[in-house]
Amino acid sequence: MSDYEQLKQFYLEKLVGVITAEDELLLQTMLYNSAKNREAWEKLEIEFGGKNTELFLDNINVDEDLEKVKRNISKSSNFGLKRLLVAASLLIVSGLAFFFYLTTPLEFENTKLAENEINQVQLISESGASIELTNQKKARAIKFGQLTLKTSENSIESIEDETASEIQTLIVPKKLNYQITLSDGTKVWLNSSSKLKFPTSFNANTREVFVEGEVYLEVAKNPEKPFIVHTVDYDIRVLGTKFNVNTYEPKLVKTALVEGSVSLVAKNGAEKKLNPGSEATLTSGQTFLIQPFDKDDVLAWRKGIYYFHHVPLVELIPVIERWFGMQMEIERKDLGNLRISGLLEKNQISTFLKDLKSSSGINSRIEENVIYIKK
């Protein structure tokens, strides 16, 4: 990055009040040691300050900067445990690009809202018995009827069934996520507001599960027992592969294939084979729309990140409800139609709202688990 590009970034950080102490020190050093840098800084203030701020914002490449965000996040082996490497938010304001970087610890917000109505992951047996699966810091064994669950933090590592196979339903509520390893070794990650129905052991000629919400699967290979994922709109048949299934939107079930090969079968018999790097969406006409997908975008939820690209603000409402267990009410239709791009982090709703205010002047308040948005 050239000195001028670095100065532009610092100018934007100072503009929205998120420059870090380290960046401020580096900026002052750059200005102190170089008359050329001081001159460039003065030109930035004159050319893009005050009423011309939007012109400066318009020069920022939204897509390019968002790609930098995703690359930096992917390089972090301890994302979510140590430091958030890059952007807190990236917004489109009045049709103009607005982007800023924020380096801050990623930590759980200790607020009353976060503590309100805490729901737990539940496992419900075919007979109706249920057990709450709380966060575990250490591996432990839990007895549940005739089952022995070996659990660790946010996951079931294995299930031992002492009797004939029984159907279980794993329910992950709003705000949480969970992982389970099935009896055949298949690993399933569940996003917030998702369900997985599965047998404790696969005794039939096929391995079949039912999913709602969003899940990512790494299916254990077994040519003699095809793996079938049932959704409300179509079935996914695999032998061994890695793919993401999103059923959040009615009639818009999506399957994104990361590795291997799957065959999609609609309720009307329409069938489509999917190749790695492709995502299938079943249209209202019961035909499959196939298109490439961005792996970083689609799978980011597993790291507690949701990427959005030029979408109306109103489209974030269901994501906020799932991830934070909060409702969102927008005062005016034009605010809901405001198109924004960037990322949303789990447990960071206050940061998102603060950035929304800094970038666009949109105000918000939280009352009884409802976010009210107004100009």
GROMACS .gro file of C-alpha atoms in nm:
model
  375
    1MET     CA    1   0.000   0.000   0.000
    2SER     CA    2   0.138   0.341  -0.099
    3ASP     CA    3   0.171   0.623   0.154
    4TYR     CA    4  -0.116   0.805  -0.015
    5GLU     CA    5  -0.348   0.502   0.009
    6GLN     CA    6  -0.246   0.458   0.372
    7LEU     CA    7  -0.327   0.824   0.440
    8LYS     CA    8  -0.668   0.783   0.275
    9GLN     CA    9  -0.745   0.491   0.504
   10PHE     CA   10  -0.638   0.685   0.812
   11TYR     CA   11  -0.844   0.983   0.697
   12LEU     CA   12  -1.155   0.766   0.681
   13GLU     CA   13  -1.083   0.609   1.021
   14LYS     CA   14  -1.055   0.954   1.178
   15LEU     CA   15  -1.365   1.069   0.992
   16VAL     CA   16  -1.584   0.809   1.162
   17GLY     CA   17  -1.393   0.808   1.491
   18VAL     CA   18  -1.262   0.451   1.487
   19ILE     CA   19  -0.889   0.507   1.439
   20THR     CA   20  -0.686   0.299   1.683
   21ALA     CA   21  -0.408   0.434   1.904
   22GLU     CA   22  -0.156   0.241   1.695
   23ASP     CA   23  -0.284   0.387   1.368
   24GLU     CA   24  -0.295   0.737   1.516
   25LEU     CA   25   0.070   0.706   1.618
   26LEU     CA   26   0.166   0.576   1.275
   27LEU     CA   27  -0.025   0.860   1.110
   28GLN     CA   28   0.150   1.125   1.318
   29THR     CA   29   0.487   0.965   1.239
   30MET     CA   30   0.411   0.970   0.866
   31LEU     CA   31   0.312   1.336   0.879
   32TYR     CA   32   0.608   1.437   1.098
   33ASN     CA   33   0.871   1.266   0.880
   34SER     CA   34   0.743   1.367   0.537
   35ALA     CA   35   0.652   1.708   0.396
   36LYS     CA   36   0.499   1.523   0.099
   37ASN     CA   37   0.268   1.332   0.334
   38ARG     CA   38   0.169   1.652   0.515
   39GLU     CA   39   0.084   1.812   0.182
   40ALA     CA   40  -0.121   1.508   0.080
   41TRP     CA   41  -0.307   1.516   0.411
   42GLU     CA   42  -0.392   1.883   0.368
   43LYS     CA   43  -0.525   1.810   0.019
   44LEU     CA   44  -0.744   1.532   0.160
   45GLU     CA   45  -0.890   1.773   0.415
   46ILE     CA   46  -0.953   2.041   0.154
   47GLU     CA   47  -1.075   1.821  -0.127
   48PHE     CA   48  -1.286   1.573   0.066
   49GLY     CA   49  -1.369   1.748   0.393
   50GLY     CA   50  -1.701   1.901   0.488
   51LYS     CA   51  -1.960   1.890   0.211
   52ASN     CA   52  -1.726   1.695  -0.012
   53THR     CA   53  -1.703   1.398   0.224
   54GLU     CA   54  -1.936   1.192   0.005
   55LEU     CA   55  -1.701   1.239  -0.290
   56PHE     CA   56  -1.426   1.081  -0.086
   57LEU     CA   57  -1.650   0.795   0.020
   58ASP     CA   58  -1.753   0.737  -0.339
   59ASN     CA   59  -1.391   0.667  -0.435
   60ILE     CA   60  -1.378   0.360  -0.212
   61ASN     CA   61  -1.406   0.024  -0.387
   62VAL     CA   62  -1.664  -0.166  -0.180
   63ASP     CA   63  -1.616  -0.510  -0.335
   64GLU     CA   64  -1.235  -0.487  -0.330
   65ASP     CA   65  -1.222  -0.384   0.035
   66LEU     CA   66  -1.471  -0.652   0.138
   67GLU     CA   67  -1.251  -0.912  -0.032
   68LYS     CA   68  -0.959  -0.785   0.181
   69VAL     CA   69  -1.174  -0.836   0.490
   70LYS     CA   70  -1.250  -1.197   0.399
   71ARG     CA   71  -0.887  -1.273   0.313
   72ASN     CA   72  -0.766  -1.137   0.646
   73ILE     CA   73  -1.029  -1.329   0.841
   74SER     CA   74  -0.942  -1.654   0.664
   75LYS     CA   75  -0.577  -1.614   0.769
   76SER     CA   76  -0.670  -1.605   1.138
   77SER     CA   77  -0.645  -1.949   1.296
   78ASN     CA   78  -0.799  -1.821   1.620
   79PHE     CA   79  -1.080  -1.606   1.486
   80GLY     CA   80  -1.333  -1.545   1.761
   81LEU     CA   81  -1.083  -1.623   2.037
   82LYS     CA   82  -0.828  -1.344   2.015
   83ARG     CA   83  -0.882  -1.046   1.785
   84LEU     CA   84  -1.116  -0.941   1.512
   85LEU     CA   85  -0.877  -0.858   1.232
   86VAL     CA   86  -1.077  -0.627   1.019
   87ALA     CA   87  -1.395  -0.443   0.936
   88ALA     CA   88  -1.681  -0.399   1.177
   89SER     CA   89  -1.912  -0.281   0.903
   90LEU     CA   90  -1.929  -0.170   0.543
   91LEU     CA   91  -2.226   0.039   0.443
   92ILE     CA   92  -2.377   0.200   0.136
   93VAL     CA   93  -2.498   0.549   0.226
   94SER     CA   94  -2.731   0.728  -0.018
   95GLY     CA   95  -2.591   0.510  -0.294
   96LEU     CA   96  -2.229   0.599  -0.207
   97ALA     CA   97  -1.973   0.345  -0.086
   98PHE     CA   98  -1.865   0.378   0.278
   99PHE     CA   99  -1.608   0.147   0.432
  100PHE     CA  100  -1.399   0.152   0.746
  101TYR     CA  101  -1.171  -0.082   0.935
  102LEU     CA  102  -1.201  -0.153   1.304
  103THR     CA  103  -0.958  -0.359   1.509
  104THR     CA  104  -1.123  -0.469   1.831
  105PRO     CA  105  -1.146  -0.779   2.051
  106LEU     CA  106  -1.429  -1.011   1.955
  107GLU     CA  107  -1.605  -1.070   2.284
  108PHE     CA  108  -1.953  -1.144   2.412
  109GLU     CA  109  -2.154  -0.833   2.488
  110ASN     CA  110  -2.238  -0.844   2.857
  111THR     CA  111  -2.575  -0.671   2.833
  112LYS     CA  112  -2.916  -0.735   2.981
  113LEU     CA  113  -3.046  -0.811   2.634
  114ALA     CA  114  -2.784  -1.081   2.585
  115GLU     CA  115  -2.887  -1.239   2.916
  116ASN     CA  116  -3.259  -1.219   2.848
  117GLU     CA  117  -3.450  -1.537   2.769
  118ILE     CA  118  -3.148  -1.762   2.713
  119ASN     CA  119  -3.259  -2.071   2.520
  120GLN     CA  120  -3.060  -2.390   2.507
  121VAL     CA  121  -2.984  -2.641   2.235
  122GLN     CA  122  -3.226  -2.932   2.276
  123LEU     CA  123  -3.222  -3.297   2.178
  124ILE     CA  124  -3.572  -3.448   2.158
  125SER     CA  125  -3.628  -3.822   2.132
  126GLU     CA  126  -3.895  -3.999   1.930
  127SER     CA  127  -4.083  -4.066   2.254
  128GLY     CA  128  -4.094  -3.695   2.337
  129ALA     CA  129  -3.827  -3.689   2.607
  130SER     CA  130  -3.587  -3.396   2.583
  131ILE     CA  131  -3.256  -3.278   2.721
  132GLU     CA  132  -3.094  -2.935   2.718
  133LEU     CA  133  -2.737  -2.926   2.593
  134THR     CA  134  -2.556  -2.640   2.758
  135ASN     CA  135  -2.213  -2.512   2.659
  136GLN     CA  136  -1.944  -2.751   2.777
  137LYS     CA  137  -1.588  -2.646   2.846
  138LYS     CA  138  -1.473  -3.004   2.898
  139ALA     CA  139  -1.565  -3.333   2.737
  140ARG     CA  140  -1.825  -3.530   2.933
  141ALA     CA  141  -2.069  -3.816   2.895
  142ILE     CA  142  -2.441  -3.753   2.941
  143LYS     CA  143  -2.701  -4.026   2.989
  144PHE     CA  144  -3.023  -3.964   2.796
  145GLY     CA  145  -3.265  -4.257   2.815
  146GLN     CA  146  -3.088  -4.547   2.645
  147LEU     CA  147  -2.838  -4.310   2.486
  148THR     CA  148  -2.496  -4.201   2.599
  149LEU     CA  149  -2.398  -3.862   2.459
  150LYS     CA  150  -2.033  -3.768   2.453
  151THR     CA  151  -2.027  -3.389   2.444
  152SER     CA  152  -1.776  -3.106   2.445
  153GLU     CA  153  -1.808  -2.733   2.391
  154ASN     CA  154  -2.101  -2.668   2.154
  155SER     CA  155  -2.099  -3.019   2.011
  156ILE     CA  156  -2.205  -3.382   2.041
  157GLU     CA  157  -1.899  -3.585   1.951
  158SER     CA  158  -2.073  -3.923   1.948
  159ILE     CA  159  -2.395  -4.103   2.038
  160GLU     CA  160  -2.406  -4.458   2.170
  161ASP     CA  161  -2.742  -4.633   2.144
  162GLU     CA  162  -2.801  -4.938   2.365
  163THR     CA  163  -3.127  -5.034   2.190
  164ALA     CA  164  -3.272  -5.024   1.838
  165SER     CA  165  -3.216  -4.706   1.644
  166GLU     CA  166  -3.447  -4.421   1.744
  167ILE     CA  167  -3.518  -4.093   1.564
  168GLN     CA  168  -3.380  -3.786   1.739
  169THR     CA  169  -3.437  -3.416   1.668
  170LEU     CA  170  -3.164  -3.166   1.743
  171ILE     CA  171  -3.296  -2.810   1.776
  172VAL     CA  172  -3.065  -2.508   1.775
  173PRO     CA  173  -3.248  -2.189   1.882
  174LYS     CA  174  -3.184  -1.827   1.798
  175LYS     CA  175  -2.841  -1.682   1.889
  176LEU     CA  176  -2.671  -2.023   1.914
  177ASN     CA  177  -2.498  -2.272   1.683
  178TYR     CA  178  -2.402  -2.635   1.733
  179GLN     CA  179  -2.216  -2.931   1.584
  180ILE     CA  180  -2.289  -3.303   1.591
  181THR     CA  181  -2.109  -3.614   1.468
  182LEU     CA  182  -2.354  -3.881   1.355
  183SER     CA  183  -2.306  -4.254   1.406
  184ASP     CA  184  -2.151  -4.303   1.059
  185GLY     CA  185  -1.893  -4.029   1.119
  186THR     CA  186  -2.077  -3.759   0.922
  187LYS     CA  187  -2.025  -3.415   1.075
  188VAL     CA  188  -2.306  -3.159   1.076
  189TRP     CA  189  -2.283  -2.792   1.176
  190LEU     CA  190  -2.614  -2.615   1.252
  191ASN     CA  191  -2.667  -2.241   1.228
  192SER     CA  192  -2.909  -2.049   1.454
  193SER     CA  193  -3.279  -2.141   1.425
  194SER     CA  194  -3.207  -2.477   1.266
  195LYS     CA  195  -3.319  -2.839   1.313
  196LEU     CA  196  -3.174  -3.178   1.231
  197LYS     CA  197  -3.377  -3.500   1.248
  198PHE     CA  198  -3.168  -3.817   1.237
  199PRO     CA  199  -3.155  -4.181   1.354
  200THR     CA  200  -2.910  -4.273   1.627
  201SER     CA  201  -2.776  -4.541   1.394
  202PHE     CA  202  -2.814  -4.603   1.021
  203ASN     CA  203  -2.946  -4.958   0.990
  204ALA     CA  204  -3.123  -4.926   0.656
  205ASN     CA  205  -2.973  -4.936   0.307
  206THR     CA  206  -2.962  -4.556   0.301
  207ARG     CA  207  -2.858  -4.291   0.551
  208GLU     CA  208  -3.136  -4.034   0.572
  209VAL     CA  209  -3.171  -3.709   0.769
  210PHE     CA  210  -3.409  -3.411   0.759
  211VAL     CA  211  -3.293  -3.050   0.791
  212GLU     CA  212  -3.449  -2.708   0.846
  213GLY     CA  213  -3.270  -2.374   0.865
  214GLU     CA  214  -2.905  -2.385   0.762
  215VAL     CA  215  -2.655  -2.668   0.800
  216TYR     CA  216  -2.314  -2.760   0.668
  217LEU     CA  217  -2.235  -3.130   0.624
  218GLU     CA  218  -1.919  -3.330   0.576
  219VAL     CA  219  -2.061  -3.668   0.479
  220ALA     CA  220  -1.862  -3.980   0.561
  221LYS     CA  221  -1.804  -4.193   0.251
  222ASN     CA  222  -1.991  -4.521   0.225
  223PRO     CA  223  -2.069  -4.630  -0.135
  224GLU     CA  224  -2.299  -4.904  -0.007
  225LYS     CA  225  -2.520  -4.660   0.183
  226PRO     CA  226  -2.601  -4.336  -0.002
  227PHE     CA  227  -2.661  -4.037   0.223
  228ILE     CA  228  -2.988  -3.848   0.164
  229VAL     CA  229  -3.069  -3.504   0.306
  230HIS     CA  230  -3.440  -3.421   0.298
  231THR     CA  231  -3.552  -3.057   0.283
  232VAL     CA  232  -3.900  -2.913   0.247
  233ASP     CA  233  -3.851  -2.864  -0.129
  234TYR     CA  234  -3.614  -3.135  -0.251
  235ASP     CA  235  -3.380  -3.419  -0.157
  236ILE     CA  236  -3.001  -3.423  -0.179
  237ARG     CA  237  -2.837  -3.758  -0.254
  238VAL     CA  238  -2.465  -3.804  -0.186
  239LEU     CA  239  -2.203  -4.070  -0.121
  240GLY     CA  240  -1.942  -3.856   0.052
  241THR     CA  241  -1.903  -3.484   0.017
  242LYS     CA  242  -1.905  -3.137   0.177
  243PHE     CA  243  -2.192  -2.899   0.118
  244ASN     CA  244  -2.411  -2.628   0.272
  245VAL     CA  245  -2.792  -2.636   0.280
  246ASN     CA  246  -2.997  -2.322   0.348
  247THR     CA  247  -3.375  -2.355   0.390
  248TYR     CA  248  -3.443  -2.027   0.575
  249GLU     CA  249  -3.642  -1.871   0.290
  250PRO     CA  250  -3.959  -2.060   0.190
  251LYS     CA  251  -3.941  -2.191  -0.167
  252LEU     CA  252  -3.578  -2.078  -0.198
  253VAL     CA  253  -3.384  -2.376  -0.064
  254LYS     CA  254  -3.018  -2.351  -0.160
  255THR     CA  255  -2.748  -2.616  -0.177
  256ALA     CA  256  -2.386  -2.507  -0.223
  257LEU     CA  257  -2.140  -2.784  -0.303
  258VAL     CA  258  -1.787  -2.743  -0.168
  259GLU     CA  259  -1.642  -3.085  -0.247
  260GLY     CA  260  -1.756  -3.408  -0.410
  261SER     CA  261  -2.078  -3.454  -0.605
  262VAL     CA  262  -2.448  -3.449  -0.518
  263SER     CA  263  -2.771  -3.517  -0.702
  264LEU     CA  264  -3.073  -3.297  -0.628
  265VAL     CA  265  -3.421  -3.442  -0.667
  266ALA     CA  266  -3.726  -3.212  -0.651
  267LYS     CA  267  -4.068  -3.326  -0.535
  268ASN     CA  268  -4.190  -3.323  -0.896
  269GLY     CA  269  -3.910  -3.559  -0.999
  270ALA     CA  270  -3.683  -3.294  -1.154
  271GLU     CA  271  -3.321  -3.395  -1.098
  272LYS     CA  272  -2.994  -3.204  -1.123
  273LYS     CA  273  -2.634  -3.304  -1.060
  274LEU     CA  274  -2.426  -3.040  -0.885
  275ASN     CA  275  -2.051  -2.989  -0.925
  276PRO     CA  276  -1.810  -2.834  -0.672
  277GLY     CA  277  -1.822  -2.454  -0.666
  278SER     CA  278  -2.186  -2.444  -0.776
  279GLU     CA  279  -2.500  -2.354  -0.583
  280ALA     CA  280  -2.848  -2.474  -0.673
  281THR     CA  281  -3.173  -2.293  -0.595
  282LEU     CA  282  -3.509  -2.452  -0.667
  283THR     CA  283  -3.732  -2.197  -0.840
  284SER     CA  284  -4.109  -2.163  -0.809
  285GLY     CA  285  -4.133  -2.345  -1.140
  286GLN     CA  286  -3.968  -2.651  -0.982
  287THR     CA  287  -3.651  -2.616  -1.189
  288PHE     CA  288  -3.300  -2.577  -1.050
  289LEU     CA  289  -3.112  -2.251  -1.099
  290ILE     CA  290  -2.738  -2.327  -1.095
  291GLN     CA  291  -2.478  -2.058  -1.037
  292PRO     CA  292  -2.127  -2.023  -0.886
  293PHE     CA  293  -2.098  -1.918  -0.523
  294ASP     CA  294  -1.842  -1.750  -0.299
  295LYS     CA  295  -1.727  -2.008  -0.043
  296ASP     CA  296  -1.617  -1.738   0.203
  297ASP     CA  297  -1.963  -1.582   0.190
  298VAL     CA  298  -2.170  -1.898   0.216
  299LEU     CA  299  -1.970  -2.066   0.493
  300ALA     CA  300  -1.885  -1.755   0.696
  301TRP     CA  301  -2.172  -1.827   0.939
  302ARG     CA  302  -1.960  -2.105   1.088
  303LYS     CA  303  -1.722  -1.832   1.208
  304GLY     CA  304  -2.002  -1.612   1.336
  305ILE     CA  305  -2.002  -1.379   1.035
  306TYR     CA  306  -2.275  -1.289   0.789
  307TYR     CA  307  -2.168  -1.114   0.467
  308PHE     CA  308  -2.419  -0.905   0.273
  309HIS     CA  309  -2.375  -0.736  -0.066
  310HIS     CA  310  -2.582  -0.435  -0.172
  311VAL     CA  311  -2.896  -0.561   0.003
  312PRO     CA  312  -3.181  -0.349   0.143
  313LEU     CA  313  -3.151  -0.293   0.517
  314VAL     CA  314  -3.486  -0.465   0.564
  315GLU     CA  315  -3.335  -0.795   0.444
  316LEU     CA  316  -3.114  -0.808   0.754
  317ILE     CA  317  -3.421  -0.835   0.980
  318PRO     CA  318  -3.448  -1.218   0.971
  319VAL     CA  319  -3.071  -1.255   1.020
  320ILE     CA  320  -3.081  -1.029   1.327
  321GLU     CA  321  -3.377  -1.223   1.464
  322ARG     CA  322  -3.192  -1.554   1.425
  323TRP     CA  323  -2.852  -1.441   1.548
  324PHE     CA  324  -2.952  -1.207   1.829
  325GLY     CA  325  -3.303  -1.319   1.919
  326MET     CA  326  -3.422  -0.962   1.863
  327GLN     CA  327  -3.690  -0.803   1.649
  328MET     CA  328  -3.614  -0.505   1.425
  329GLU     CA  329  -3.865  -0.237   1.330
  330ILE     CA  330  -3.779   0.024   1.065
  331GLU     CA  331  -3.965   0.355   1.090
  332ARG     CA  332  -3.984   0.442   0.721
  333LYS     CA  333  -3.992   0.236   0.402
  334ASP     CA  334  -3.712   0.440   0.244
  335LEU     CA  335  -3.480   0.345   0.531
  336GLY     CA  336  -3.564  -0.020   0.482
  337ASN     CA  337  -3.476   0.013   0.114
  338LEU     CA  338  -3.133   0.164   0.191
  339ARG     CA  339  -2.883  -0.073   0.028
  340ILE     CA  340  -2.586  -0.175   0.239
  341SER     CA  341  -2.288  -0.407   0.204
  342GLY     CA  342  -2.053  -0.550   0.460
  343LEU     CA  343  -2.058  -0.796   0.746
  344LEU     CA  344  -2.250  -0.864   1.063
  345GLU     CA  345  -2.087  -1.039   1.358
  346LYS     CA  346  -2.257  -1.256   1.615
  347ASN     CA  347  -2.269  -1.096   1.963
  348GLN     CA  348  -2.183  -0.755   1.813
  349ILE     CA  349  -2.522  -0.592   1.751
  350SER     CA  350  -2.430  -0.273   1.939
  351THR     CA  351  -2.122  -0.233   1.718
  352PHE     CA  352  -2.332  -0.271   1.404
  353LEU     CA  353  -2.585  -0.011   1.523
  354LYS     CA  354  -2.310   0.232   1.620
  355ASP     CA  355  -2.151   0.197   1.278
  356LEU     CA  356  -2.490   0.245   1.111
  357LYS     CA  357  -2.521   0.574   1.297
  358SER     CA  358  -2.165   0.687   1.215
  359SER     CA  359  -2.196   0.615   0.847
  360SER     CA  360  -2.550   0.712   0.758
  361GLY     CA  361  -2.698   0.913   1.042
  362ILE     CA  362  -2.953   0.639   1.106
  363ASN     CA  363  -3.054   0.632   1.472
  364SER     CA  364  -3.158   0.330   1.672
  365ARG     CA  365  -3.275   0.238   2.016
  366ILE     CA  366  -3.335  -0.095   2.187
  367GLU     CA  367  -3.640  -0.150   2.402
  368GLU     CA  368  -3.754  -0.486   2.536
  369ASN     CA  369  -3.557  -0.686   2.282
  370VAL     CA  370  -3.675  -0.476   1.987
  371ILE     CA  371  -3.442  -0.260   1.774
  372TYR     CA  372  -3.615   0.053   1.648
  373ILE     CA  373  -3.456   0.214   1.340
  374LYS     CA  374  -3.527   0.574   1.242
  375LYS     CA  375  -3.361   0.869   1.068
   0.00000   0.00000   0.00000
